[in-house]
Amino acid sequence: MAVTLPLATPLATPLVPSPRPTPEEDAYASWYGRVLGWTVTGGPPVQLATGVRFDVLELPSDAGAALLRRPVATGPVALMGRRMRFLVATGGAEELDGLLDWLEWGGVALDLTALGAGGRITAPVPPGHAVRDGCPRGAAVWLRPPEQGCEALLPALSGPGQGAGPGRVGAGPDLVRLVSAAATECHRARLRRRTPSRSAVAGPPSRAGRVSP
C-alpha cells in the first residue's frame, strides 16, 4: 500500500526590518521638507532628491576649496568626505558635458560630475542643528547653507545678452562661469596631485658632518 507523505513546509524567510531613522534624522527630514520644501527620499541617512528643486555639480574637495576662494558666485555648497557639492538650477546637470565641450575642456579627465533627475545626495546637517555625538567622520555638512527660496538664485544658464554661453534665462549666478572655474580648479588639483612637492623631490636635508678641531 502506497503511503503519501506530507509535503515539507518551506522554512519561512525571516524578515529583516529596515533601519529606523534616529530622532535627529527625523528632524533633518522635517526641516528640509517643511522649511525648504525639498523632496526627501530613502534613508537612513536622509537623502535629498536631485533634479526636482536643484541639480548638483560634484568635484574633489581640494578643487572645491580652491573654487570657493575665487570671486565666482555660487549657491549652497556642501562637503561630504573628499567630495564637494555645488547646488545649481535644475537642468544644469544635463548641460555639463555640452558646456565643457564649449569651454574646450571636453575629453579632459577632470573628475567633475553632475547629478540631476533621478539622483540623490546625503542630506547635510541642517543649519542650526548640532552634529550629534558619534556622527561618522566624513558626514555631509553645509559650507554655504541653503535658505528658503534659494532655488531662484541658483547658478543657471544666462539668456541671450546676459552672459557667456548658450542658454535660458536665469536669475541666479551664471552657470557657465561656475563650470569654467570648476573645470580649471579640477585640472589644477589633478596636476598638483601628480606633481611631487619640492621637498619630496629634494629629499631630507643633509646633515653636515662634525668637524674635528
mmCIF file of N, CA, C and O in Angstrom, residues 59-100:
data_model
loop_
_atom_site.group_PDB
_atom_site.id
_atom_site.type_symbol
_atom_site.label_atom_id
_atom_site.label_comp_id
_atom_site.label_asym_id
_atom_site.label_seq_id
_atom_site.Cartn_x
_atom_site.Cartn_y
_atom_site.Cartn_z
ATOM 1 N N LEU A 59 32.716 67.700 -7.288
ATOM 2 C CA LEU A 59 34.127 67.727 -7.636
ATOM 3 C C LEU A 59 34.960 67.410 -6.402
ATOM 4 O O LEU A 59 34.450 67.426 -5.272
ATOM 5 N N PRO A 60 36.247 67.099 -6.572
ATOM 6 C CA PRO A 60 37.093 66.803 -5.416
ATOM 7 C C PRO A 60 37.145 67.977 -4.447
ATOM 8 O O PRO A 60 37.077 69.146 -4.855
ATOM 9 N N SER A 61 37.286 67.670 -3.162
ATOM 10 C CA SER A 61 37.218 68.723 -2.148
ATOM 11 C C SER A 61 38.360 69.724 -2.262
ATOM 12 O O SER A 61 38.177 70.908 -1.964
ATOM 13 N N ASP A 62 39.562 69.281 -2.709
ATOM 14 C CA ASP A 62 40.660 70.241 -2.830
ATOM 15 C C ASP A 62 40.387 71.233 -3.964
ATOM 16 O O ASP A 62 40.654 72.429 -3.832
ATOM 17 N N ALA A 63 39.818 70.744 -5.058
ATOM 18 C CA ALA A 63 39.444 71.649 -6.142
ATOM 19 C C ALA A 63 38.294 72.554 -5.712
ATOM 20 O O ALA A 63 38.260 73.741 -6.037
ATOM 21 N N GLY A 64 37.344 72.002 -4.954
ATOM 22 C CA GLY A 64 36.225 72.801 -4.477
ATOM 23 C C GLY A 64 36.657 73.899 -3.528
ATOM 24 O O GLY A 64 36.134 75.021 -3.584
ATOM 25 N N ALA A 65 37.626 73.596 -2.653
ATOM 26 C CA ALA A 65 38.119 74.610 -1.724
ATOM 27 C C ALA A 65 38.773 75.763 -2.485
ATOM 28 O O ALA A 65 38.592 76.939 -2.136
ATOM 29 N N ALA A 66 39.526 75.444 -3.533
ATOM 30 C CA ALA A 66 40.139 76.493 -4.354
ATOM 31 C C ALA A 66 39.068 77.291 -5.087
ATOM 32 O O ALA A 66 39.176 78.514 -5.239
ATOM 33 N N LEU A 67 38.014 76.621 -5.532
ATOM 34 C CA LEU A 67 36.928 77.302 -6.223
ATOM 35 C C LEU A 67 36.218 78.294 -5.305
ATOM 36 O O LEU A 67 35.845 79.393 -5.723
ATOM 37 N N LEU A 68 36.045 77.920 -4.044
ATOM 38 C CA LEU A 68 35.383 78.813 -3.089
ATOM 39 C C LEU A 68 36.202 80.073 -2.816
ATOM 40 O O LEU A 68 35.647 81.079 -2.381
ATOM 41 N N ARG A 69 37.496 80.022 -3.057
ATOM 42 C CA ARG A 69 38.347 81.199 -2.843
ATOM 43 C C ARG A 69 38.332 82.144 -4.043
ATOM 44 O O ARG A 69 38.881 83.248 -3.968
ATOM 45 N N ARG A 70 37.741 81.734 -5.132
ATOM 46 C CA ARG A 70 37.680 82.564 -6.328
ATOM 47 C C ARG A 70 36.456 83.473 -6.276
ATOM 48 O O ARG A 70 35.456 83.150 -5.630
ATOM 49 N N PRO A 71 36.525 84.616 -6.955
ATOM 50 C CA PRO A 71 35.371 85.539 -6.970
ATOM 51 C C PRO A 71 34.298 85.080 -7.946
ATOM 52 O O PRO A 71 33.941 85.791 -8.894
ATOM 53 N N VAL A 72 33.778 83.872 -7.722
ATOM 54 C CA VAL A 72 32.735 83.295 -8.566
ATOM 55 C C VAL A 72 31.510 83.052 -7.698
ATOM 56 O O VAL A 72 31.604 82.417 -6.643
ATOM 57 N N ALA A 73 30.377 83.571 -8.123
ATOM 58 C CA ALA A 73 29.150 83.421 -7.345
ATOM 59 C C ALA A 73 28.678 81.969 -7.385
ATOM 60 O O ALA A 73 28.725 81.312 -8.419
ATOM 61 N N THR A 74 28.248 81.470 -6.238
ATOM 62 C CA THR A 74 27.732 80.108 -6.136
ATOM 63 C C THR A 74 26.415 80.120 -5.368
ATOM 64 O O THR A 74 26.025 81.122 -4.769
ATOM 65 N N GLY A 75 25.758 78.978 -5.378
ATOM 66 C CA GLY A 75 24.631 78.743 -4.495
ATOM 67 C C GLY A 75 25.119 78.010 -3.266
ATOM 68 O O GLY A 75 26.302 78.078 -2.916
ATOM 69 N N PRO A 76 24.231 77.289 -2.584
ATOM 70 C CA PRO A 76 24.649 76.488 -1.422
ATOM 71 C C PRO A 76 25.711 75.466 -1.812
ATOM 72 O O PRO A 76 25.711 74.935 -2.929
ATOM 73 N N VAL A 77 26.604 75.187 -0.870
ATOM 74 C CA VAL A 77 27.712 74.258 -1.104
ATOM 75 C C VAL A 77 27.805 73.307 0.080
ATOM 76 O O VAL A 77 27.767 73.739 1.236
ATOM 77 N N ALA A 78 27.936 72.021 -0.197
ATOM 78 C CA ALA A 78 28.045 71.003 0.844
ATOM 79 C C ALA A 78 29.332 70.209 0.658
ATOM 80 O O ALA A 78 29.861 70.095 -0.454
ATOM 81 N N LEU A 79 29.812 69.653 1.765
ATOM 82 C CA LEU A 79 31.007 68.819 1.746
ATOM 83 C C LEU A 79 30.656 67.470 2.338
ATOM 84 O O LEU A 79 30.013 67.391 3.394
ATOM 85 N N MET A 80 31.075 66.396 1.663
ATOM 86 C CA MET A 80 30.941 65.056 2.213
ATOM 87 C C MET A 80 32.197 64.275 1.899
ATOM 88 O O MET A 80 32.474 63.957 0.745
ATOM 89 N N GLY A 81 32.968 63.987 2.932
ATOM 90 C CA GLY A 81 34.222 63.279 2.726
ATOM 91 C C GLY A 81 35.168 64.085 1.858
ATOM 92 O O GLY A 81 35.466 65.236 2.136
ATOM 93 N N ARG A 82 35.593 63.493 0.768
ATOM 94 C CA ARG A 82 36.532 64.148 -0.148
ATOM 95 C C ARG A 82 35.842 64.721 -1.378
ATOM 96 O O ARG A 82 36.509 65.015 -2.378
ATOM 97 N N ARG A 83 34.530 64.893 -1.312
ATOM 98 C CA ARG A 83 33.772 65.445 -2.426
ATOM 99 C C ARG A 83 33.016 66.682 -1.984
ATOM 100 O O ARG A 83 32.481 66.746 -0.873
ATOM 101 N N MET A 84 33.003 67.696 -2.847
ATOM 102 C CA MET A 84 32.271 68.923 -2.578
ATOM 103 C C MET A 84 31.146 69.043 -3.600
ATOM 104 O O MET A 84 31.314 68.706 -4.777
ATOM 105 N N ARG A 85 29.989 69.507 -3.123
ATOM 106 C CA ARG A 85 28.794 69.566 -3.953
ATOM 107 C C ARG A 85 28.279 70.991 -4.037
ATOM 108 O O ARG A 85 27.965 71.600 -3.009
ATOM 109 N N PHE A 86 28.176 71.495 -5.260
ATOM 110 C CA PHE A 86 27.678 72.838 -5.527
ATOM 111 C C PHE A 86 26.276 72.714 -6.111
ATOM 112 O O PHE A 86 26.099 72.091 -7.158
ATOM 113 N N LEU A 87 25.293 73.306 -5.461
ATOM 114 C CA LEU A 87 23.927 73.251 -5.958
ATOM 115 C C LEU A 87 23.754 74.246 -7.100
ATOM 116 O O LEU A 87 24.206 75.396 -7.011
ATOM 117 N N VAL A 88 23.116 73.787 -8.165
ATOM 118 C CA VAL A 88 22.839 74.624 -9.331
ATOM 119 C C VAL A 88 21.364 74.443 -9.701
ATOM 120 O O VAL A 88 20.669 73.581 -9.167
ATOM 121 N N ALA A 89 20.878 75.260 -10.607
ATOM 122 C CA ALA A 89 19.478 75.193 -11.016
ATOM 123 C C ALA A 89 19.176 73.861 -11.699
ATOM 124 O O ALA A 89 20.064 73.243 -12.307
ATOM 125 N N THR A 90 17.935 73.415 -11.575
ATOM 126 C CA THR A 90 17.533 72.174 -12.240
ATOM 127 C C THR A 90 17.773 72.290 -13.747
ATOM 128 O O THR A 90 17.557 73.322 -14.359
ATOM 129 N N GLY A 91 18.247 71.190 -14.303
ATOM 130 C CA GLY A 91 18.611 71.176 -15.717
ATOM 131 C C GLY A 91 20.087 71.421 -15.932
ATOM 132 O O GLY A 91 20.610 71.146 -17.017
ATOM 133 N N GLY A 92 20.777 71.932 -14.926
ATOM 134 C CA GLY A 92 22.201 72.216 -15.076
ATOM 135 C C GLY A 92 23.030 70.971 -15.292
ATOM 136 O O GLY A 92 24.036 71.000 -16.013
ATOM 137 N N ALA A 93 22.626 69.855 -14.671
ATOM 138 C CA ALA A 93 23.384 68.613 -14.830
ATOM 139 C C ALA A 93 23.406 68.165 -16.287
ATOM 140 O O ALA A 93 24.425 67.676 -16.782
ATOM 141 N N GLU A 94 22.292 68.343 -16.990
ATOM 142 C CA GLU A 94 22.226 67.941 -18.387
ATOM 143 C C GLU A 94 23.106 68.811 -19.278
ATOM 144 O O GLU A 94 23.480 68.399 -20.385
ATOM 145 N N GLU A 95 23.426 70.002 -18.818
ATOM 146 C CA GLU A 95 24.215 70.933 -19.632
ATOM 147 C C GLU A 95 25.716 70.760 -19.440
ATOM 148 O O GLU A 95 26.497 71.331 -20.201
ATOM 149 N N LEU A 96 26.139 69.981 -18.429
ATOM 150 C CA LEU A 96 27.558 69.951 -18.078
ATOM 151 C C LEU A 96 28.444 69.517 -19.239
ATOM 152 O O LEU A 96 29.425 70.195 -19.565
ATOM 153 N N ASP A 97 28.144 68.385 -19.859
ATOM 154 C CA ASP A 97 29.011 67.895 -20.939
ATOM 155 C C ASP A 97 29.094 68.894 -22.087
ATOM 156 O O ASP A 97 30.181 69.144 -22.630
ATOM 157 N N GLY A 98 27.956 69.480 -22.465
ATOM 158 C CA GLY A 98 27.964 70.456 -23.548
ATOM 159 C C GLY A 98 28.761 71.698 -23.192
ATOM 160 O O GLY A 98 29.478 72.248 -24.037
ATOM 161 N N LEU A 99 28.636 72.150 -21.944
ATOM 162 C CA LEU A 99 29.397 73.321 -21.519
ATOM 163 C C LEU A 99 30.893 73.038 -21.515
ATOM 164 O O LEU A 99 31.703 73.886 -21.917
ATOM 165 N N LEU A 100 31.287 71.862 -21.046
ATOM 166 C CA LEU A 100 32.712 71.522 -21.030
ATOM 167 C C LEU A 100 33.273 71.476 -22.447
ATOM 168 O O LEU A 100 34.399 71.925 -22.694
#
